Short mmCIF file of C-alpha atoms in Angstrom, two decimals:
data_model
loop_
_atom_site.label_atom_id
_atom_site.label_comp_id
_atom_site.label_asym_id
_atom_site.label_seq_id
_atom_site.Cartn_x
_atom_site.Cartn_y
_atom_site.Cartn_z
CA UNK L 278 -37.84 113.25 159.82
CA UNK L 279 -36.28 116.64 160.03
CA UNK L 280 -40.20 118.57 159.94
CA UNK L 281 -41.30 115.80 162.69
CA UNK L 282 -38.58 116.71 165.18
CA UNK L 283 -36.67 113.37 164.50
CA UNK L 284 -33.62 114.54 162.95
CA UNK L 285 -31.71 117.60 162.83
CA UNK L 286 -30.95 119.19 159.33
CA UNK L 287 -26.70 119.72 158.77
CA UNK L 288 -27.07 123.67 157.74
CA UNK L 289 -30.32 125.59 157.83
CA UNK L 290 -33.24 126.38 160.12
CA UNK L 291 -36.75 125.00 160.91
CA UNK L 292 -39.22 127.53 162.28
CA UNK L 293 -41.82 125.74 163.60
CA UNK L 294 -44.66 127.85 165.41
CA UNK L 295 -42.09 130.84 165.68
CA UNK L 296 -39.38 129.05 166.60
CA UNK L 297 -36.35 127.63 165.30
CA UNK L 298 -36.64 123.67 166.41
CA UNK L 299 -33.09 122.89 165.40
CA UNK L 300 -31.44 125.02 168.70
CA UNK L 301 -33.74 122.87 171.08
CA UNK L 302 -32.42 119.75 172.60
CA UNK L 303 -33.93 116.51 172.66
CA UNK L 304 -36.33 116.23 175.94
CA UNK L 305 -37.51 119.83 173.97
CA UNK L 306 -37.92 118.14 170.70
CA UNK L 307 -39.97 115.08 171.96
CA UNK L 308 -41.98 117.70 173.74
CA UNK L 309 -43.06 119.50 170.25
CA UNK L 310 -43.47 115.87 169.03
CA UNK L 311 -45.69 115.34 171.54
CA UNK L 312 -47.76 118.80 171.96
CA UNK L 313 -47.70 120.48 167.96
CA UNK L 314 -47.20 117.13 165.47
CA UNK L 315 -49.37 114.46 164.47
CA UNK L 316 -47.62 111.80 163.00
CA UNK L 317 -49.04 108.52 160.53
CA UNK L 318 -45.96 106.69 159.74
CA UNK L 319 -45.34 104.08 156.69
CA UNK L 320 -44.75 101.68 159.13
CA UNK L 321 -47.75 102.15 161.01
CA UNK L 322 -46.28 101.50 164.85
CA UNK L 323 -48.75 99.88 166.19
CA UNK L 324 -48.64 97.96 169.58
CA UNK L 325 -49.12 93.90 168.91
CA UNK L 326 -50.91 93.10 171.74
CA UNK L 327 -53.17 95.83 171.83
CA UNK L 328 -56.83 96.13 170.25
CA UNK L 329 -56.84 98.68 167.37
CA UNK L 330 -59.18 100.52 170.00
CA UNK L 331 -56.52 100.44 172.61
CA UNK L 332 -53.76 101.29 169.74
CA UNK L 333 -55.88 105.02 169.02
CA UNK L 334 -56.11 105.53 173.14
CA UNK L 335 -52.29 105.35 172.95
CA UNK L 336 -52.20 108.61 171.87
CA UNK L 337 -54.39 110.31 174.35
CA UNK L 338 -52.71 108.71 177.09
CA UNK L 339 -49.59 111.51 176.11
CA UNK L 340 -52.16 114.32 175.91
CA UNK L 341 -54.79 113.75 178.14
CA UNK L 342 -56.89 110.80 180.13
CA UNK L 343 -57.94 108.09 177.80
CA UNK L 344 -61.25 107.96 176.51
CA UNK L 345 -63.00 105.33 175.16
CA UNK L 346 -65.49 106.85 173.20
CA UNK L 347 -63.12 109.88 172.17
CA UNK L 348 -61.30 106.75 170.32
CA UNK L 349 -64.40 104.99 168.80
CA UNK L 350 -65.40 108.47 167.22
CA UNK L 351 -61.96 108.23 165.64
CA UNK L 352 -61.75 104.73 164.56
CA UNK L 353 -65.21 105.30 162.92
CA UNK L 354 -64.16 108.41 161.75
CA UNK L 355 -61.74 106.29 159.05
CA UNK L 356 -64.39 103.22 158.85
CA UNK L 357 -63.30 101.00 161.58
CA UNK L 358 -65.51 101.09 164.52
CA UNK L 359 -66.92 97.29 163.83
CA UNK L 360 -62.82 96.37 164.05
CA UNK L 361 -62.14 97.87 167.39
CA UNK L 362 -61.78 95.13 169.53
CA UNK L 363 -59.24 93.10 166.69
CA UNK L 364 -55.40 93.19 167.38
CA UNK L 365 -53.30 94.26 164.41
CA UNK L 366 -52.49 90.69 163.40
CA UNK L 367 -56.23 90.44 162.28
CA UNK L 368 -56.38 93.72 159.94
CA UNK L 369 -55.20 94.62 156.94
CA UNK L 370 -52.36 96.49 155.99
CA UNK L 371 -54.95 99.39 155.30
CA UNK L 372 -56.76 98.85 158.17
CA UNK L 373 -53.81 98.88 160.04
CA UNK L 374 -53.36 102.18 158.21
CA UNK L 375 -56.21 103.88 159.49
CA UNK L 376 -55.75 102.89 163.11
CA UNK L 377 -52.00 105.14 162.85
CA UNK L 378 -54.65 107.69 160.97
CA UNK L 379 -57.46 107.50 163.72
CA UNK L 380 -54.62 107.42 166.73
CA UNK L 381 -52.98 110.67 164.91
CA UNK L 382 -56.27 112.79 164.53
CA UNK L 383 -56.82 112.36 168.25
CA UNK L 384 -53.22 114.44 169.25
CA UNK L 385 -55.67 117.30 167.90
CA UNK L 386 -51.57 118.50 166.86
CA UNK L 387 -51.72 121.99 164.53
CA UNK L 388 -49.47 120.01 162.74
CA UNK L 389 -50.35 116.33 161.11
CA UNK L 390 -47.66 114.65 159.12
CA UNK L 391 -49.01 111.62 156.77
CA UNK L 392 -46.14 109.78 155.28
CA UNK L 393 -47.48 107.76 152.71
CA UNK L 394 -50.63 107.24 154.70
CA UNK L 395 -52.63 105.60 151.98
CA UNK L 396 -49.97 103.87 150.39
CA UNK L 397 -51.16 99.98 151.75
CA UNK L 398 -54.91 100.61 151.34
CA UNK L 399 -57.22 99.91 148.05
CA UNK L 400 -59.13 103.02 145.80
CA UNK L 401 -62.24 102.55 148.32
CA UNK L 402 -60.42 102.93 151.60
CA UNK L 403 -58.07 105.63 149.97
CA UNK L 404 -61.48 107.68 149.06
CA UNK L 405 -62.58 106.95 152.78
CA UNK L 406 -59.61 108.04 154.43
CA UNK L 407 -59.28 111.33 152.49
CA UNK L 408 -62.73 111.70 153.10
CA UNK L 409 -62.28 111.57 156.80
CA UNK L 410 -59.13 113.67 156.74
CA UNK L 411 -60.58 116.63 154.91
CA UNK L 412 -63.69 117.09 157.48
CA UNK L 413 -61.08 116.30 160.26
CA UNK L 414 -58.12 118.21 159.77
CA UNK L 415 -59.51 121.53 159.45
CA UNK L 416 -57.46 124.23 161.20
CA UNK L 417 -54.85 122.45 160.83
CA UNK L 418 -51.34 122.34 158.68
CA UNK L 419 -51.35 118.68 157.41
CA UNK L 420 -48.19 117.39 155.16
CA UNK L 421 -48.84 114.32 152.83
CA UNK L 422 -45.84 112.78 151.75
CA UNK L 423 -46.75 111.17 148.66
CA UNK L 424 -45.32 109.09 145.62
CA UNK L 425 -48.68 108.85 144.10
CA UNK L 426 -50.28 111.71 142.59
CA UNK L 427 -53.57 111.08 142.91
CA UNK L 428 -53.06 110.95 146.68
CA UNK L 429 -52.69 114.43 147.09
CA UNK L 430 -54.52 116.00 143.97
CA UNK L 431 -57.07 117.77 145.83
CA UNK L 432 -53.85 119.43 147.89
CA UNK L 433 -53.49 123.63 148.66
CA UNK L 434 -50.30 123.42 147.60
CA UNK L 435 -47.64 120.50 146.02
CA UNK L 436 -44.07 120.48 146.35
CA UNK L 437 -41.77 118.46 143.92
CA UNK L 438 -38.88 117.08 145.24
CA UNK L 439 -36.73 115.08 142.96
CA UNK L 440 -33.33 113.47 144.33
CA UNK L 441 -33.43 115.99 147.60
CA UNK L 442 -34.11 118.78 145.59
CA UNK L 443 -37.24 120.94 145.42
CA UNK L 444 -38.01 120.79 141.45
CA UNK L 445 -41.52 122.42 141.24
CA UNK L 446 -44.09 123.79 143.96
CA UNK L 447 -48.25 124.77 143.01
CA UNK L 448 -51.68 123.36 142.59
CA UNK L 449 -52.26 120.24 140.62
CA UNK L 450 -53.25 122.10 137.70
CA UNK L 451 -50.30 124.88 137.95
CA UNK L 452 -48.16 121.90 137.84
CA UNK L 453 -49.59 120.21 135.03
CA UNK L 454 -47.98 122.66 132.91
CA UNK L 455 -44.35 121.16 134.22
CA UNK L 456 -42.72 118.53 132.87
CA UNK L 457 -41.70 116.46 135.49
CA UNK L 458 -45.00 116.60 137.34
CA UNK L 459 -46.95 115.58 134.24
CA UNK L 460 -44.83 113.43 133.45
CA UNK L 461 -45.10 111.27 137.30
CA UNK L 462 -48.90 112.18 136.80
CA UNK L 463 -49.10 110.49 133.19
CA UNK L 464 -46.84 107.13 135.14
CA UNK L 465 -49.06 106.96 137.78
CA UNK L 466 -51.87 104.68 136.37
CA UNK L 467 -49.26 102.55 134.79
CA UNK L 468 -47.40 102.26 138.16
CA UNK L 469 -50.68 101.07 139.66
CA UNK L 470 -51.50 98.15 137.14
#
């Protein structure tokens, strides 16, 4: 919440593009929402009554003037262009998951923020989606909030945080050598099952 301009750390700073976000007001912080950060929420946010089609122009209607086949590209992009015209109710939680994912890439933000963005969506569609995101995202910063490791094994860089607390920061295989990290990466099958 804090790195997606939602909340306001207590102490500290947050340089974001040069600039400390924590001195700007709201109206400001909506407008870096809006302008540097992509965001694919847990929760997905969709719009009911809109067509998952309609749910990925959303986000251009912020940035730009809508276009259909700007949106298509996307929704194809994470394997949904045959469930364009279908309103959330009739998708999948995953699905559902990679409309948030399609409607984020579009923001073309220097910043995309996934927070457990393959967390409702089975091996195939996870392999899919990361698929998508690593030909997608390039030139950009994205952050994958993960509880799985295997989500985000292919990552630059990890970071550990345990109870609030940054415990360990590397590669996957730097962090194999730590404790805690091999020890989540050992659970993780067995969390699965």
């Amino acid at each position: 919440n804090i790195i997606g301009c939602m909340d306001k750390p207590s102490l500290g700073e947050v340089i974001l593009d040069g600039t400390d976000i924590t001195k700007r007001s709201q109206k400001e912080l909506t407008e870096v929402r809006r302008d540097k950060i992509g965001l694919v929420f847990q929760q997905f946010h969709l719009v009911n009554y809109l067509t998952a089609l309609e749910n990925v122009m959303m986000a251009q209607y912020y940035h730009s003037i809508p276009d259909e086949q700007e949106a298509m590209q996307a929704l194809e992009s994470v394997g949904l262009k045959e469930r364009a015209k279908h309103l959330p109710n009739q998708l999948s939680g995953g699905e559902q998951q990679r409309v948030a994912i399609a409607r984020a890439l579009l923001v073309d933000a220097p910043v995309l923020i996934l927070d457990e963005a393959t967390a409702f969506t089975d091996p195939e569609s996870e392999a899919e989606i990361q698929r998508a995101l690593s030909t997608l995202v390039k030139g950009r910063t994205v952050l994958v909030i993960a509880h799985r490791p295997e989500s985000i094994v292919g990552a630059d860089r990890i970071i550990v945080v345990d109870r609030g607390r940054v415990v360990a920061s590397g590669t996957h295989e730097e962090l194999l050598n730590q404790p805690l990290y091999r020890a989540l990466w050992q659970h993780a099958p067995a969390q699965e099952a």
